């Protein structure tokens, strides 16, 4: 009985409030920090079971990303640095919601279902963001790991992508890199420095970048990394956490949603600026033109820049590898047209949510994926990495092919393939702009976004809406898609789709068209159709103008 008694005692120190129900979603668990202590302890337990099951190291990250400072959350990281599988997301929800007296039974249920050998050794890596609640909550995770006799390593303050990186390094026997923060900086910065050697006569002005750290963990880590950059990139860091509040009027989510610069940042006309989110797994770029007009370069623009660069290198290297860009229905139509028609790159559309994008990107030699919100990365297949490696080491090829192969090799090394990573994406973007000798204005001008509008319609039950074709067409309620199709015909270059929210009883409406007036009018027309056909509640949606 010894172990069971110890387990009871530990779990009693992290009791669950009776009746509280939480769901493990795309972002793991996320809510007000006061409600999370028992969840953290139980995720420590679950991570230990997952480690025993996979015979590998598992990660647990304590963060609520771009949520307000008073919230917190937790995500599990699987052995290759990817997100945990849907079955185990289900176990997470089950374990989180078991009442105190049923916790042991819930654990035993998972152990039985998965046939877990409890004498198998377990290893769990734990990381946390800068929230005031993160210290005690990550301790609860560590308590959970030790309650089941697992070994843990506490990485302390790290970005979410850094923890994903550590887990991947550990489970590839350090083939992916060294599982330390120092090792992470070395790998990325060495690759960055090698890449920028190919940039002819870069002035100090061109090496300058303004970074909004969202008053979060990303700011701390950029500071730590700076010495490794050997003055190849000059960073002015704002919202570094010394005075402002995490994510408050700053960070990638604020900039993308509000379409304006963060507070606490100095923007000079034409200067490159970027914003991280709270846990540094998203990035967006922006600048002000000479008239002071704000221009945002979101995930679509980033994916376009990166895929264009890679496609050109593959051609120069004479490598026959298939490259694709994976987008969601929210990707701006102009970006899709540019990629397909001008760049002749394969474009795949998937359902909203990083795991769908990541999964689709794995089907190609090189898969570039970014959500419009700035979360994304590039995946290289084993075969693609080996081909690039062999070509880079081949002494009998001409100089142009050799240069392209070496650039590709360093590009692979600067990218964090486990998950979207603001620091890694920033270094890649900066290297590409330097190598191509491009200004942010020139990058922005690759294509012009079609004006768009997003609206929400309150409904009594979001489940009446069912979609297909990567959420681009509504299957139910009857007549809704037909209504959308005929409304879209009234505007030029128009497109619209609706999808149920994953979290609340609202239907999200997206519309784009040739002008902002048209996009706004179409979004309103479609909102009315949703309200009338899908059980809208409250007053009818009002026109925007």
XYZ file of C-alpha atoms in Angstrom:
545
model
C 0.000 0.000 0.000
C 3.011 2.279 0.431
C 2.982 3.785 -3.069
C -0.759 4.238 -3.148
C -0.709 5.970 0.242
C 2.118 8.291 -0.899
C 0.158 9.104 -4.040
C -2.964 9.945 -1.953
C -0.932 12.206 0.327
C 0.648 14.077 -2.626
C -2.617 14.507 -4.494
C -4.214 15.755 -1.270
C -1.730 18.645 -1.372
C -3.135 19.588 -4.807
C -6.896 19.094 -4.349
C -9.413 19.603 -7.148
C -12.272 22.066 -6.523
C -15.437 19.904 -6.701
C -17.446 20.301 -9.883
C -14.809 22.206 -11.891
C -14.654 20.900 -15.497
C -11.914 21.829 -17.973
C -11.212 20.627 -21.514
C -7.759 19.911 -23.000
C -7.917 21.883 -26.257
C -5.504 22.940 -29.017
C -3.640 25.028 -26.457
C -3.764 22.428 -23.687
C -5.534 23.641 -20.532
C -5.909 27.398 -20.127
C -7.830 29.346 -17.504
C -7.402 31.618 -14.482
C -4.224 30.549 -12.653
C -6.104 30.086 -9.341
C -7.963 27.089 -10.771
C -4.935 25.211 -12.055
C -2.977 23.753 -9.157
C -4.656 20.313 -9.252
C -4.452 20.279 -13.075
C -0.687 20.845 -12.967
C -0.160 18.032 -10.459
C -2.247 15.688 -12.594
C -0.426 16.648 -15.794
C 2.774 15.701 -13.964
C 1.171 12.296 -13.352
C 0.015 11.989 -16.973
C 3.390 13.028 -18.425
C 5.013 10.314 -16.301
C 2.600 7.696 -17.678
C 3.169 8.970 -21.231
C 6.941 8.685 -20.690
C 6.623 5.097 -19.420
C 4.378 4.259 -22.396
C 6.671 5.782 -25.076
C 9.911 4.856 -23.240
C 11.016 8.413 -24.015
C 11.298 11.867 -22.419
C 8.074 13.937 -22.363
C 7.812 17.727 -21.921
C 5.398 19.778 -19.817
C 5.226 23.513 -20.508
C 3.534 25.868 -18.044
C 2.240 28.879 -20.017
C -0.933 30.585 -21.244
C 0.823 32.109 -24.264
C -0.965 35.314 -25.373
C -3.642 35.202 -22.629
C -3.698 37.906 -19.908
C -1.128 37.730 -17.086
C -3.642 36.399 -14.506
C -4.269 33.258 -16.596
C -2.001 30.255 -16.915
C -2.057 26.920 -18.677
C -0.215 23.716 -19.458
C 0.720 21.744 -22.594
C 2.267 18.319 -22.995
C 5.068 17.732 -25.499
C 5.482 14.333 -27.183
C 8.881 12.620 -27.830
C 9.755 14.272 -31.172
C 8.805 17.694 -29.837
C 5.320 17.490 -31.357
C 1.924 17.925 -29.715
C 0.473 15.044 -27.731
C -1.853 12.606 -29.610
C -5.685 13.026 -29.561
C -6.148 9.857 -27.443
C -3.880 11.283 -24.761
C -5.607 14.681 -24.987
C -8.690 12.676 -24.010
C -6.850 11.127 -21.058
C -5.729 14.617 -19.991
C -9.339 15.815 -19.885
C -10.435 12.642 -18.057
C -7.703 12.946 -15.427
C -8.214 16.695 -14.974
C -11.912 16.298 -14.272
C -11.859 13.223 -12.005
C -13.108 14.165 -8.529
C -10.505 13.816 -5.777
C -11.741 10.390 -4.569
C -11.813 9.000 -8.140
C -8.285 10.070 -9.122
C -6.596 6.711 -8.467
C -9.285 4.848 -10.406
C -8.877 7.277 -13.342
C -5.107 6.694 -13.327
C -5.536 2.929 -13.168
C -7.960 3.110 -16.092
C -5.297 4.776 -18.284
C -2.591 2.345 -17.109
C -4.844 -0.589 -18.017
C -6.030 0.799 -21.389
C -2.477 1.560 -22.497
C -0.954 -1.560 -20.862
C 1.704 0.600 -19.186
C 4.545 -1.143 -17.398
C 4.782 0.853 -14.168
C 8.326 -0.334 -13.436
C 9.516 1.334 -16.691
C 11.687 4.407 -15.998
C 10.122 7.823 -16.740
C 11.707 11.172 -17.662
C 9.906 14.504 -17.834
C 11.269 17.953 -18.835
C 9.428 20.929 -17.321
C 9.535 24.577 -18.415
C 7.656 27.736 -17.464
C 6.973 31.287 -18.673
C 7.391 34.535 -16.697
C 3.885 34.734 -15.124
C 3.882 35.236 -11.345
C 1.824 32.035 -10.975
C 4.217 29.879 -13.039
C 6.689 29.098 -10.224
C 4.211 27.375 -7.888
C 2.320 25.760 -10.777
C 5.456 24.227 -12.300
C 6.313 22.930 -8.825
C 2.926 21.157 -8.811
C 3.911 19.457 -12.106
C 7.222 18.322 -10.573
C 5.310 16.978 -7.535
C 3.107 14.964 -9.898
C 6.123 13.440 -11.639
C 7.764 12.378 -8.395
C 4.471 11.007 -6.992
C 4.696 8.282 -9.683
C 8.445 7.827 -9.234
C 9.432 9.651 -12.441
C 12.652 11.629 -12.966
C 12.236 15.268 -13.849
C 14.473 18.019 -15.148
C 13.344 21.555 -14.413
C 14.457 23.933 -17.188
C 12.971 26.905 -15.340
C 12.243 29.925 -17.523
C 12.178 28.936 -21.222
C 10.084 29.770 -24.283
C 7.589 27.097 -25.352
C 9.601 26.288 -28.534
C 12.782 25.920 -26.465
C 11.144 23.214 -24.357
C 9.929 21.420 -27.527
C 13.506 21.644 -28.820
C 14.982 20.161 -25.599
C 12.592 17.192 -25.728
C 13.459 16.506 -29.378
C 17.222 16.758 -28.708
C 16.963 14.380 -25.768
C 14.993 11.757 -27.699
C 17.205 11.847 -30.817
C 20.289 11.171 -28.650
C 21.385 14.771 -29.363
C 21.317 14.289 -33.165
C 18.928 17.251 -33.337
C 21.164 19.325 -31.071
C 22.288 19.666 -27.491
C 19.445 19.674 -24.934
C 20.450 22.926 -23.209
C 19.426 26.552 -23.706
C 23.077 27.302 -24.501
C 23.064 24.513 -27.127
C 19.906 26.016 -28.662
C 21.506 29.472 -29.024
C 24.717 27.990 -30.455
C 22.974 25.902 -33.101
C 20.628 28.668 -34.282
C 23.118 31.536 -34.125
C 25.940 29.647 -35.864
C 23.572 28.798 -38.712
C 22.394 32.431 -38.829
C 25.963 33.757 -38.978
C 26.834 31.297 -41.770
C 23.761 32.428 -43.722
C 24.481 36.146 -43.355
C 28.028 35.621 -44.703
C 26.213 35.348 -48.038
C 24.783 38.822 -47.678
C 26.899 41.249 -49.668
C 27.822 44.566 -47.985
C 25.077 44.736 -45.333
C 25.179 48.145 -43.607
C 24.626 48.516 -39.858
C 21.274 50.136 -40.659
C 20.150 47.032 -42.517
C 21.246 44.844 -39.598
C 18.909 46.684 -37.225
C 15.661 45.171 -35.954
C 13.169 46.451 -33.390
C 11.653 43.656 -31.281
C 8.541 43.829 -29.077
C 9.031 41.085 -26.463
C 5.381 41.216 -25.232
C 6.796 41.745 -21.702
C 7.276 37.989 -21.634
C 9.752 35.114 -21.757
C 10.786 35.892 -25.369
C 12.325 39.186 -24.249
C 14.465 37.451 -21.612
C 15.678 34.858 -24.085
C 16.530 37.394 -26.829
C 18.684 39.188 -24.242
C 20.449 35.922 -23.389
C 21.017 35.115 -27.051
C 22.410 38.482 -28.154
C 26.070 37.703 -27.379
C 25.884 34.614 -29.641
C 24.893 36.786 -32.626
C 28.353 38.405 -32.826
C 26.874 41.790 -33.873
C 25.442 40.258 -37.059
C 22.020 41.459 -35.927
C 21.445 44.623 -33.905
C 18.304 44.261 -31.794
C 16.476 47.103 -30.043
C 14.296 45.354 -27.490
C 11.074 46.950 -26.240
C 8.455 45.625 -23.800
C 11.175 43.565 -22.152
C 9.160 42.899 -18.982
C 10.988 45.404 -16.797
C 7.922 47.645 -16.397
C 4.986 46.650 -18.621
C 2.451 43.889 -18.065
C 2.619 40.613 -20.041
C 0.682 40.827 -23.344
C -0.968 44.091 -22.277
C -1.315 46.274 -25.391
C 1.678 44.508 -26.885
C 2.715 41.195 -28.412
C 1.939 39.468 -31.715
C -1.726 38.772 -30.937
C -2.430 42.424 -30.024
C -0.694 43.717 -33.168
C -2.424 41.230 -35.486
C -5.922 41.721 -34.051
C -5.751 45.503 -33.527
C -3.796 46.106 -36.764
C -1.643 48.682 -34.983
C 1.797 48.890 -33.340
C 2.195 47.904 -29.680
C 2.483 50.575 -27.005
C 5.937 51.154 -25.582
C 7.777 50.917 -28.900
C 9.608 53.546 -30.964
C 8.955 53.119 -34.698
C 10.986 55.056 -37.240
C 9.611 55.183 -40.811
C 10.672 52.207 -42.932
C 12.320 50.342 -40.025
C 11.703 46.625 -39.527
C 9.793 45.749 -36.381
C 8.489 42.441 -35.094
C 6.407 41.243 -32.147
C 6.560 37.922 -30.284
C 3.606 36.552 -28.341
C 3.709 35.726 -24.606
C 5.486 32.367 -24.900
C 7.426 33.238 -28.100
C 5.882 30.700 -30.479
C 4.364 33.329 -32.802
C 5.839 36.291 -34.652
C 4.507 39.064 -36.897
C 6.459 41.821 -38.676
C 5.373 45.392 -39.413
C 6.627 48.870 -40.325
C 5.391 52.431 -40.699
C 5.798 54.106 -44.092
C 6.905 57.710 -44.588
C 3.272 58.868 -44.170
C 3.133 57.070 -40.812
C 0.762 54.432 -42.225
C 1.025 51.053 -40.424
C 1.729 47.912 -42.506
C 1.435 44.388 -41.079
C 3.279 41.360 -42.499
C 1.513 38.348 -41.020
C 1.984 34.574 -41.233
C 0.913 34.502 -44.901
C 3.583 37.043 -45.884
C 6.175 35.142 -43.822
C 5.308 31.804 -45.452
C 5.556 33.430 -48.885
C 8.992 34.919 -48.181
C 10.369 31.630 -46.823
C 8.914 29.357 -49.516
C 10.070 31.675 -52.325
C 13.604 31.652 -50.868
C 13.647 27.848 -50.518
C 12.222 27.303 -54.017
C 14.953 29.521 -55.543
C 17.675 27.642 -53.627
C 16.355 24.244 -54.721
C 16.466 25.395 -58.345
C 20.030 26.729 -57.967
C 21.141 23.545 -56.214
C 19.510 21.404 -58.883
C 17.643 19.445 -56.222
C 14.398 17.807 -57.239
C 12.451 18.156 -53.979
C 8.739 18.863 -53.662
C 7.974 22.006 -51.675
C 4.494 22.926 -50.472
C 2.889 25.686 -48.430
C 0.142 24.644 -46.033
C -2.486 27.252 -45.204
C -5.915 27.463 -43.592
C -9.055 29.038 -45.053
C -8.046 32.257 -43.257
C -4.997 32.729 -45.510
C -5.427 35.819 -47.643
C -6.557 34.973 -51.190
C -3.762 37.123 -52.648
C -1.117 34.966 -50.976
C -2.692 31.778 -52.317
C -2.868 33.217 -55.851
C 0.721 34.450 -55.730
C 2.071 31.107 -54.513
C 0.114 29.017 -57.012
C 0.229 31.255 -60.088
C 3.544 33.119 -59.813
C 5.739 30.853 -57.698
C 4.214 27.584 -58.946
C 4.354 26.171 -55.423
C 1.875 23.545 -54.227
C -0.631 25.018 -51.771
C -2.563 22.747 -49.414
C -5.475 23.983 -47.289
C -6.293 22.332 -43.947
C -8.643 22.897 -41.041
C -7.726 25.636 -38.562
C -5.336 24.527 -35.806
C -1.580 23.985 -35.743
C -1.782 20.207 -35.476
C -3.655 19.973 -38.806
C -1.097 22.205 -40.536
C 1.877 20.346 -39.044
C 0.422 17.007 -40.103
C -0.194 18.127 -43.710
C 3.306 19.656 -43.958
C 4.820 16.257 -43.098
C 3.495 14.836 -46.386
C 6.017 16.776 -48.512
C 9.820 16.837 -48.917
C 9.653 20.402 -47.597
C 6.492 21.702 -45.956
C 6.149 25.372 -45.004
C 3.224 26.156 -42.733
C 2.094 29.348 -41.050
C -1.184 30.424 -39.571
C -2.068 34.035 -40.376
C -1.477 34.805 -36.662
C 2.252 34.183 -37.122
C 2.598 30.650 -35.750
C 4.523 28.392 -38.104
C 7.706 26.678 -39.192
C 9.253 24.569 -41.973
C 9.468 20.762 -41.955
C 12.099 18.826 -43.926
C 11.660 15.100 -44.532
C 14.523 12.762 -43.568
C 15.196 12.142 -47.266
C 15.270 15.871 -48.050
C 17.752 16.559 -45.233
C 19.992 13.719 -46.411
C 19.956 14.937 -50.045
C 20.856 18.484 -48.939
C 23.611 17.108 -46.684
C 25.125 14.947 -49.458
C 25.103 17.793 -51.949
C 26.723 20.189 -49.455
C 29.530 17.650 -48.923
C 29.969 16.886 -52.633
C 33.253 18.377 -53.870
C 32.645 17.775 -57.584
C 29.733 20.190 -58.116
C 30.004 23.738 -59.493
C 30.171 26.816 -57.255
C 26.557 27.907 -57.744
C 25.159 24.512 -56.751
C 27.599 24.298 -53.836
C 26.627 27.738 -52.503
C 22.918 26.896 -52.742
C 23.449 23.534 -50.998
C 25.353 25.174 -48.125
C 22.664 27.852 -47.790
C 20.019 25.118 -47.618
C 22.040 23.243 -45.008
C 22.299 26.313 -42.769
C 18.635 27.118 -43.338
C 17.725 23.660 -42.022
C 19.823 24.372 -38.917
C 18.367 27.806 -38.155
C 14.810 26.388 -38.211
C 13.168 24.820 -35.163
C 11.196 22.053 -36.883
C 9.390 20.927 -33.746
C 6.973 23.858 -33.523
C 6.505 27.528 -34.462
C 9.330 29.501 -32.822
C 9.459 33.307 -32.847
C 13.228 33.456 -32.228
C 14.077 30.913 -34.924
C 11.597 32.432 -37.425
C 13.035 35.897 -36.725
C 16.597 34.722 -37.472
C 15.457 32.984 -40.672
C 13.527 36.039 -41.922
C 16.421 38.368 -41.087
C 18.870 36.092 -42.932
C 16.626 35.858 -46.027
C 16.135 39.639 -46.219
C 19.918 40.156 -45.845
C 20.829 37.548 -48.490
C 18.267 38.894 -50.964
C 19.167 42.510 -50.103
C 15.472 43.199 -49.573
C 13.853 45.955 -47.525
C 10.691 45.272 -45.552
C 8.785 47.432 -48.072
C 9.988 45.247 -50.961
C 8.968 42.142 -49.039
C 5.554 43.672 -48.321
C 5.125 44.492 -52.020
C 5.463 40.824 -53.183
C 1.644 40.863 -53.250
C -1.103 43.103 -51.835
C -3.544 41.596 -49.386
C -7.194 41.561 -50.403
C -9.209 43.628 -47.906
C -10.977 41.333 -45.447
C -13.279 41.333 -42.454
C -13.936 38.840 -39.659
C -17.172 38.882 -37.668
C -18.832 36.721 -34.995
C -22.503 35.760 -34.861
C -24.007 34.513 -31.573
C -26.056 31.355 -32.016
C -27.934 29.161 -29.535
C -25.905 26.070 -30.522
C -22.735 26.215 -32.606
C -23.056 22.499 -33.467
C -25.760 23.234 -36.066
C -22.937 24.413 -38.336
C -21.014 21.605 -39.983
C -18.262 22.226 -42.546
C -16.252 20.363 -45.175
C -13.392 21.069 -47.625
C -11.032 22.311 -44.871
C -13.825 24.448 -43.373
C -14.346 26.343 -46.631
C -17.905 25.067 -47.241
C -20.868 24.633 -44.897
C -22.727 21.299 -45.128
C -25.397 22.272 -42.601
C -27.744 23.989 -41.875
C -29.523 23.407 -45.203
C -29.408 26.350 -47.574
C -26.596 28.240 -45.851
C -23.841 27.425 -48.357
C -26.145 28.238 -51.284
C -26.905 31.588 -49.643
C -23.169 32.312 -49.179
C -22.422 31.345 -52.804
C -25.015 33.745 -54.173
C -23.915 36.597 -51.873
C -20.261 36.149 -52.921
C -21.304 36.588 -56.580
C -22.319 40.193 -55.819
C -18.708 41.311 -55.243
C -15.434 41.204 -57.183
C -12.528 38.936 -56.135
C -14.757 37.819 -53.278
C -14.683 34.795 -50.988
C -16.422 34.007 -47.724
C -16.751 31.077 -45.327
C -18.206 30.368 -41.902
C -17.096 27.980 -39.157
C -18.193 27.254 -35.597
C -15.918 28.541 -32.842
C -14.016 25.842 -30.976
C -14.679 27.461 -27.616
C -17.979 29.390 -27.482
C -21.457 29.435 -29.058
C -20.550 31.757 -31.902
C -20.075 31.278 -35.616
C -17.035 32.955 -37.128
C -17.524 34.703 -40.462
C -14.657 35.540 -42.838
C -15.049 37.622 -46.000
C -12.612 39.153 -48.465
C -13.165 41.219 -51.590
C -11.593 43.799 -53.890
C -12.312 46.768 -51.578
C -12.726 47.139 -47.816
C -16.320 48.380 -48.342
C -17.131 45.222 -50.309
C -15.458 42.950 -47.747
C -17.386 44.649 -44.919
C -20.685 44.468 -46.805
C -20.161 40.802 -47.723
C -19.229 39.899 -44.138
C -22.449 41.570 -42.974
C -24.580 39.846 -45.647
C -23.164 36.460 -44.654
C -23.655 37.232 -40.922
C -27.340 37.869 -41.604
C -27.630 34.579 -43.480
C -26.003 32.761 -40.539
C -28.267 34.560 -38.043
C -31.405 33.593 -39.997
C -30.473 30.048 -40.963
C -28.369 28.878 -38.013
C -30.404 30.032 -35.024
C -28.931 33.435 -34.199
C -29.607 34.860 -30.733
C -29.898 38.481 -29.609
C -30.517 41.251 -32.127
C -29.879 40.919 -35.878
C -26.274 41.756 -36.842
C -25.991 45.481 -37.608
C -24.186 46.754 -40.722
C -20.641 47.981 -40.035
C -21.202 51.389 -41.599
